[in-house]
Amino acid sequence: MATSSRLDVQNPAGPRVVIIGAGPAGTRCAETLLAAGIKPILIDENRRDGGQIYRRQPQGFKRDYSALYGTEAAKARDLHESFDRLRKQIDYRPDTLAWNLTQGELCCASQGVHTVVEYDALILCAGATDRLMPIKGWQLAGTYSLGGAQIALKSQSVSIGSRVVFMGSGPLLYLVASQYVKAGADVAAVLDTSPFSKRIGAMPKLLARPGLLFNGMKLLAQLYSAKVPVHLGVQPEEIIGSEQDGVTGVRVKLANGNSLTIDCDALALGYHLRPETQLADLAGCGLRFDDASGQWVLAVDEEGRTSVKGVYAAGDGAKIRGADAAEQAGRLVAMALLDDLGRPVDNSRREEVRKNLLVMDRFRVGLAEAFPWPAAQAAALPDEAIVCRCEMISAGELRGVVREKGACEVNRAKAFSRVGMGRCQGRYCSQAGAEVIAAEAGVPVEQVGRQRGQAPVKPLSMLVDEVVS
């Protein structure tokens, strides 16, 4: 963390605070700052607020909250109503991509206009994206991430296919599958790579949040009630199909060793989440390897301060604990900033939020144990399986640069193979690629490092104008 967190702001108009992300963390952060007399700039690349979990449907769509958000409908409505009250009181900039940053300046793009936004304090509430493990055939049309499948349903009220299989592990697997069932989609099966024994072992930690645990059980009950087959402890083998026809089925090995093939025309895949850390990386913030989840995460203190003075982080982009924790973390990081600015803070409320987050953190570790990242799948990938879908790089090609070039570090392997150089900038392949490299080199995955963030963090159109704000 930064040696001294105290911020000395010389701006006579007051501190210029920029928040990235209008999801649960960003909304509660803005709300807390506004109540303290600070009008933040809130930048979000989506057209509407809510983030991924509480993503709003487009203007003119009128689906019921319970249909869109299920058990989280009341929370979604509360967050949306809170934001609606904030909207005209803050500097809200939707449909704006923050694509690079330097000391005190954030580079943004919106509708062909490049804007440089100056800041005294930056709060990153960038959220998370799907964490994916390749499977042979996952480059076929009809293969989606769980988040992509959820966006299609929430934003456009459409299913990704006429007969859909959901595969992977983690709470999002069951949430999205149940949302599809509730929407009337034909869900052919839910295929979970984690065995039931892992959940039993993690139960003491999961009981830290009994209400959330009960909600998870309700999702499972809804699937069983709809007669959706749910298989635990599966080993993915292949997504079946062709370039012409796209996905036509999926084959897995069941926990009992038998092979199972399911006909489908779409498959949603995901293994929990990975934090969005690219902007923090560009800011020079430190990262650490999290043993519980087996991935690199931001190094933050318990209130959201990063190793760079004036840069803070909250929500799933800092620590993946879910939407409830993101709201709490958004409030806490705002209080941390207020304290660093020498502003008064309700310390009793601050301590209450910190204690709540400690409980949620125990639950987070329980989830990681109950739904483990299937690292062994990377070593088992056949050489012809595609690892990087953007650049169409196979597992065999990636293993080749380890053997032939001695590229046992992620960024070196990227330079030789182009893994992670495509449109997604490694969001969907870098972690699996690291597992392939580590398995081939015979070293722990943390030893091969992580893919460094590079600007632009997402693809940009050709910009024609520049405005300094």
PDB file of C-alpha atoms in Angstrom, residues 227-392:
ATOM      1  CA  LYS A 227     -36.460 -31.167 -14.686  1.00  0.00           C
ATOM      2  CA  VAL A 228     -33.137 -29.787 -15.901  1.00  0.00           C
ATOM      3  CA  PRO A 229     -30.421 -32.472 -15.610  1.00  0.00           C
ATOM      4  CA  VAL A 230     -27.620 -31.298 -13.296  1.00  0.00           C
ATOM      5  CA  HIS A 231     -24.371 -33.282 -13.373  1.00  0.00           C
ATOM      6  CA  LEU A 232     -21.567 -32.669 -10.864  1.00  0.00           C
ATOM      7  CA  GLY A 233     -17.896 -33.570 -11.161  1.00  0.00           C
ATOM      8  CA  VAL A 234     -17.872 -33.740 -14.958  1.00  0.00           C
ATOM      9  CA  GLN A 235     -14.755 -33.555 -17.129  1.00  0.00           C
ATOM     10  CA  PRO A 236     -15.331 -31.538 -20.320  1.00  0.00           C
ATOM     11  CA  GLU A 237     -14.077 -33.323 -23.428  1.00  0.00           C
ATOM     12  CA  GLU A 238     -15.321 -31.549 -26.539  1.00  0.00           C
ATOM     13  CA  ILE A 239     -17.818 -29.095 -27.944  1.00  0.00           C
ATOM     14  CA  ILE A 240     -19.145 -30.838 -31.028  1.00  0.00           C
ATOM     15  CA  GLY A 241     -19.937 -29.074 -34.283  1.00  0.00           C
ATOM     16  CA  SER A 242     -18.403 -27.538 -37.381  1.00  0.00           C
ATOM     17  CA  GLU A 243     -17.476 -24.140 -38.767  1.00  0.00           C
ATOM     18  CA  GLN A 244     -20.512 -24.311 -41.031  1.00  0.00           C
ATOM     19  CA  ASP A 245     -23.084 -25.478 -38.476  1.00  0.00           C
ATOM     20  CA  GLY A 246     -21.623 -24.080 -35.263  1.00  0.00           C
ATOM     21  CA  VAL A 247     -22.294 -25.925 -32.017  1.00  0.00           C
ATOM     22  CA  THR A 248     -24.342 -29.116 -32.340  1.00  0.00           C
ATOM     23  CA  GLY A 249     -23.544 -30.773 -29.016  1.00  0.00           C
ATOM     24  CA  VAL A 250     -21.147 -31.264 -26.132  1.00  0.00           C
ATOM     25  CA  ARG A 251     -19.415 -34.347 -24.766  1.00  0.00           C
ATOM     26  CA  VAL A 252     -18.240 -34.804 -21.180  1.00  0.00           C
ATOM     27  CA  LYS A 253     -17.069 -37.598 -18.930  1.00  0.00           C
ATOM     28  CA  LEU A 254     -19.331 -38.033 -15.920  1.00  0.00           C
ATOM     29  CA  ALA A 255     -18.126 -38.524 -12.355  1.00  0.00           C
ATOM     30  CA  ASN A 256     -18.822 -42.272 -12.694  1.00  0.00           C
ATOM     31  CA  GLY A 257     -16.524 -42.485 -15.722  1.00  0.00           C
ATOM     32  CA  ASN A 258     -19.259 -42.815 -18.333  1.00  0.00           C
ATOM     33  CA  SER A 259     -19.306 -40.586 -21.399  1.00  0.00           C
ATOM     34  CA  LEU A 260     -22.298 -38.302 -21.982  1.00  0.00           C
ATOM     35  CA  THR A 261     -23.146 -36.465 -25.198  1.00  0.00           C
ATOM     36  CA  ILE A 262     -25.877 -33.817 -25.191  1.00  0.00           C
ATOM     37  CA  ASP A 263     -27.378 -32.274 -28.307  1.00  0.00           C
ATOM     38  CA  CYS A 264     -27.557 -28.478 -28.214  1.00  0.00           C
ATOM     39  CA  ASP A 265     -27.096 -25.484 -30.487  1.00  0.00           C
ATOM     40  CA  ALA A 266     -25.563 -23.179 -27.862  1.00  0.00           C
ATOM     41  CA  LEU A 267     -23.322 -23.546 -24.841  1.00  0.00           C
ATOM     42  CA  ALA A 268     -22.561 -21.037 -22.080  1.00  0.00           C
ATOM     43  CA  LEU A 269     -19.243 -21.557 -20.332  1.00  0.00           C
ATOM     44  CA  GLY A 270     -17.647 -20.072 -17.235  1.00  0.00           C
ATOM     45  CA  TYR A 271     -15.673 -20.762 -14.065  1.00  0.00           C
ATOM     46  CA  HIS A 272     -16.560 -17.998 -11.639  1.00  0.00           C
ATOM     47  CA  LEU A 273     -14.958 -14.591 -12.350  1.00  0.00           C
ATOM     48  CA  ARG A 274     -11.667 -12.792 -12.893  1.00  0.00           C
ATOM     49  CA  PRO A 275     -11.115  -9.180 -11.765  1.00  0.00           C
ATOM     50  CA  GLU A 276     -10.652  -6.368 -14.269  1.00  0.00           C
ATOM     51  CA  THR A 277      -7.199  -5.081 -13.309  1.00  0.00           C
ATOM     52  CA  GLN A 278      -5.860  -3.572 -16.546  1.00  0.00           C
ATOM     53  CA  LEU A 279      -6.310   0.093 -15.599  1.00  0.00           C
ATOM     54  CA  ALA A 280      -4.861  -0.521 -12.151  1.00  0.00           C
ATOM     55  CA  ASP A 281      -1.911  -2.249 -13.784  1.00  0.00           C
ATOM     56  CA  LEU A 282      -1.338   0.760 -16.049  1.00  0.00           C
ATOM     57  CA  ALA A 283      -1.453   2.994 -12.971  1.00  0.00           C
ATOM     58  CA  GLY A 284       1.395   0.970 -11.487  1.00  0.00           C
ATOM     59  CA  CYS A 285      -0.680  -0.629  -8.734  1.00  0.00           C
ATOM     60  CA  GLY A 286       0.730  -3.777  -7.187  1.00  0.00           C
ATOM     61  CA  LEU A 287      -0.896  -7.164  -7.720  1.00  0.00           C
ATOM     62  CA  ARG A 288      -0.591 -10.364  -5.716  1.00  0.00           C
ATOM     63  CA  PHE A 289      -1.308 -14.026  -6.362  1.00  0.00           C
ATOM     64  CA  ASP A 290      -4.407 -15.191  -4.494  1.00  0.00           C
ATOM     65  CA  ASP A 291      -3.986 -18.811  -3.439  1.00  0.00           C
ATOM     66  CA  ALA A 292      -7.695 -19.307  -2.726  1.00  0.00           C
ATOM     67  CA  SER A 293      -8.817 -18.543  -6.280  1.00  0.00           C
ATOM     68  CA  GLY A 294      -5.539 -19.306  -8.046  1.00  0.00           C
ATOM     69  CA  GLN A 295      -5.261 -15.983  -9.871  1.00  0.00           C
ATOM     70  CA  TRP A 296      -3.616 -12.563  -9.727  1.00  0.00           C
ATOM     71  CA  VAL A 297      -5.627  -9.857  -7.970  1.00  0.00           C
ATOM     72  CA  LEU A 298      -5.076  -6.267  -6.907  1.00  0.00           C
ATOM     73  CA  ALA A 299      -3.130  -5.719  -3.715  1.00  0.00           C
ATOM     74  CA  VAL A 300      -5.388  -3.457  -1.645  1.00  0.00           C
ATOM     75  CA  ASP A 301      -5.737  -2.765   2.043  1.00  0.00           C
ATOM     76  CA  GLU A 302      -8.970  -3.593   3.848  1.00  0.00           C
ATOM     77  CA  GLU A 303     -10.494  -0.257   2.815  1.00  0.00           C
ATOM     78  CA  GLY A 304      -9.524  -0.317  -0.866  1.00  0.00           C
ATOM     79  CA  ARG A 305      -6.277   1.660  -1.028  1.00  0.00           C
ATOM     80  CA  THR A 306      -3.860   0.392  -3.666  1.00  0.00           C
ATOM     81  CA  SER A 307      -0.071   0.682  -3.613  1.00  0.00           C
ATOM     82  CA  VAL A 308      -0.342   3.942  -5.597  1.00  0.00           C
ATOM     83  CA  LYS A 309      -1.268   7.047  -3.643  1.00  0.00           C
ATOM     84  CA  GLY A 310      -4.589   8.476  -4.780  1.00  0.00           C
ATOM     85  CA  VAL A 311      -5.704   5.309  -6.573  1.00  0.00           C
ATOM     86  CA  TYR A 312      -8.350   3.158  -4.893  1.00  0.00           C
ATOM     87  CA  ALA A 313     -10.339   0.077  -5.868  1.00  0.00           C
ATOM     88  CA  ALA A 314     -13.601  -1.513  -4.765  1.00  0.00           C
ATOM     89  CA  GLY A 315     -15.994  -4.230  -5.825  1.00  0.00           C
ATOM     90  CA  ASP A 316     -15.149  -7.336  -7.803  1.00  0.00           C
ATOM     91  CA  GLY A 317     -12.306  -5.531  -9.562  1.00  0.00           C
ATOM     92  CA  ALA A 318     -10.500  -5.461  -6.218  1.00  0.00           C
ATOM     93  CA  LYS A 319     -11.741  -8.650  -4.594  1.00  0.00           C
ATOM     94  CA  ILE A 320     -14.420 -10.958  -5.972  1.00  0.00           C
ATOM     95  CA  ARG A 321     -17.054 -11.227  -3.264  1.00  0.00           C
ATOM     96  CA  GLY A 322     -20.298 -10.579  -5.144  1.00  0.00           C
ATOM     97  CA  ALA A 323     -22.745  -7.715  -5.501  1.00  0.00           C
ATOM     98  CA  ASP A 324     -23.635  -7.322  -1.814  1.00  0.00           C
ATOM     99  CA  ALA A 325     -19.975  -6.982  -0.870  1.00  0.00           C
ATOM    100  CA  ALA A 326     -19.388  -4.629  -3.807  1.00  0.00           C
ATOM    101  CA  GLU A 327     -21.994  -2.222  -2.427  1.00  0.00           C
ATOM    102  CA  GLN A 328     -20.377  -2.333   1.005  1.00  0.00           C
ATOM    103  CA  ALA A 329     -16.883  -1.957  -0.460  1.00  0.00           C
ATOM    104  CA  GLY A 330     -18.047   1.043  -2.495  1.00  0.00           C
ATOM    105  CA  ARG A 331     -19.187   2.783   0.670  1.00  0.00           C
ATOM    106  CA  LEU A 332     -15.998   1.851   2.526  1.00  0.00           C
ATOM    107  CA  VAL A 333     -13.601   3.027  -0.181  1.00  0.00           C
ATOM    108  CA  ALA A 334     -15.435   6.367  -0.286  1.00  0.00           C
ATOM    109  CA  MET A 335     -15.004   6.705   3.478  1.00  0.00           C
ATOM    110  CA  ALA A 336     -11.314   5.839   3.114  1.00  0.00           C
ATOM    111  CA  LEU A 337     -10.901   8.594   0.535  1.00  0.00           C
ATOM    112  CA  LEU A 338     -12.775  11.083   2.707  1.00  0.00           C
ATOM    113  CA  ASP A 339     -10.481  10.237   5.606  1.00  0.00           C
ATOM    114  CA  ASP A 340      -7.405  10.635   3.392  1.00  0.00           C
ATOM    115  CA  LEU A 341      -8.706  14.061   2.359  1.00  0.00           C
ATOM    116  CA  GLY A 342      -9.118  15.054   6.000  1.00  0.00           C
ATOM    117  CA  ARG A 343     -12.910  15.068   5.770  1.00  0.00           C
ATOM    118  CA  PRO A 344     -15.093  13.859   8.665  1.00  0.00           C
ATOM    119  CA  VAL A 345     -16.127  10.194   8.564  1.00  0.00           C
ATOM    120  CA  ASP A 346     -18.642   8.221  10.605  1.00  0.00           C
ATOM    121  CA  ASN A 347     -16.151   5.790  12.121  1.00  0.00           C
ATOM    122  CA  SER A 348     -18.792   3.602  13.750  1.00  0.00           C
ATOM    123  CA  ARG A 349     -20.405   3.061  10.344  1.00  0.00           C
ATOM    124  CA  ARG A 350     -16.970   2.538   8.834  1.00  0.00           C
ATOM    125  CA  GLU A 351     -16.142  -0.190  11.349  1.00  0.00           C
ATOM    126  CA  GLU A 352     -19.516  -1.849  10.800  1.00  0.00           C
ATOM    127  CA  VAL A 353     -18.887  -2.065   7.043  1.00  0.00           C
ATOM    128  CA  ARG A 354     -15.402  -3.454   7.596  1.00  0.00           C
ATOM    129  CA  LYS A 355     -16.774  -6.200   9.832  1.00  0.00           C
ATOM    130  CA  ASN A 356     -19.452  -7.052   7.273  1.00  0.00           C
ATOM    131  CA  LEU A 357     -16.811  -7.399   4.584  1.00  0.00           C
ATOM    132  CA  LEU A 358     -14.725  -9.728   6.740  1.00  0.00           C
ATOM    133  CA  VAL A 359     -17.703 -12.090   6.938  1.00  0.00           C
ATOM    134  CA  MET A 360     -18.189 -11.827   3.187  1.00  0.00           C
ATOM    135  CA  ASP A 361     -14.510 -12.545   2.650  1.00  0.00           C
ATOM    136  CA  ARG A 362     -14.819 -15.808   4.561  1.00  0.00           C
ATOM    137  CA  PHE A 363     -17.715 -16.743   2.299  1.00  0.00           C
ATOM    138  CA  ARG A 364     -15.584 -15.826  -0.743  1.00  0.00           C
ATOM    139  CA  VAL A 365     -12.909 -18.309   0.295  1.00  0.00           C
ATOM    140  CA  GLY A 366     -15.623 -20.911   0.829  1.00  0.00           C
ATOM    141  CA  LEU A 367     -16.898 -20.398  -2.717  1.00  0.00           C
ATOM    142  CA  ALA A 368     -13.384 -20.808  -4.110  1.00  0.00           C
ATOM    143  CA  GLU A 369     -13.097 -24.109  -2.245  1.00  0.00           C
ATOM    144  CA  ALA A 370     -16.571 -25.305  -3.220  1.00  0.00           C
ATOM    145  CA  PHE A 371     -16.166 -24.421  -6.907  1.00  0.00           C
ATOM    146  CA  PRO A 372     -12.434 -24.740  -7.628  1.00  0.00           C
ATOM    147  CA  TRP A 373     -10.762 -23.464 -10.779  1.00  0.00           C
ATOM    148  CA  PRO A 374     -10.098 -26.603 -12.895  1.00  0.00           C
ATOM    149  CA  ALA A 375      -6.384 -26.004 -13.468  1.00  0.00           C
ATOM    150  CA  ALA A 376      -5.791 -29.652 -14.374  1.00  0.00           C
ATOM    151  CA  GLN A 377      -7.957 -29.241 -17.481  1.00  0.00           C
ATOM    152  CA  ALA A 378      -5.238 -27.097 -19.059  1.00  0.00           C
ATOM    153  CA  ALA A 379      -2.681 -29.893 -18.867  1.00  0.00           C
ATOM    154  CA  ALA A 380      -5.240 -32.309 -20.334  1.00  0.00           C
ATOM    155  CA  LEU A 381      -6.096 -30.122 -23.345  1.00  0.00           C
ATOM    156  CA  PRO A 382      -5.265 -31.887 -26.619  1.00  0.00           C
ATOM    157  CA  ASP A 383      -2.650 -30.101 -28.717  1.00  0.00           C
ATOM    158  CA  GLU A 384      -5.211 -29.223 -31.394  1.00  0.00           C
ATOM    159  CA  ALA A 385      -7.521 -27.456 -28.916  1.00  0.00           C
ATOM    160  CA  ILE A 386      -7.614 -23.683 -29.366  1.00  0.00           C
ATOM    161  CA  VAL A 387      -6.458 -21.674 -26.343  1.00  0.00           C
ATOM    162  CA  CYS A 388      -6.623 -18.139 -27.788  1.00  0.00           C
ATOM    163  CA  ARG A 389      -9.780 -17.705 -29.862  1.00  0.00           C
ATOM    164  CA  CYS A 390      -8.882 -14.213 -31.082  1.00  0.00           C
ATOM    165  CA  GLU A 391      -5.598 -15.322 -32.663  1.00  0.00           C
ATOM    166  CA  MET A 392      -6.562 -19.019 -33.075  1.00  0.00           C
TER     167      MET A 392
END
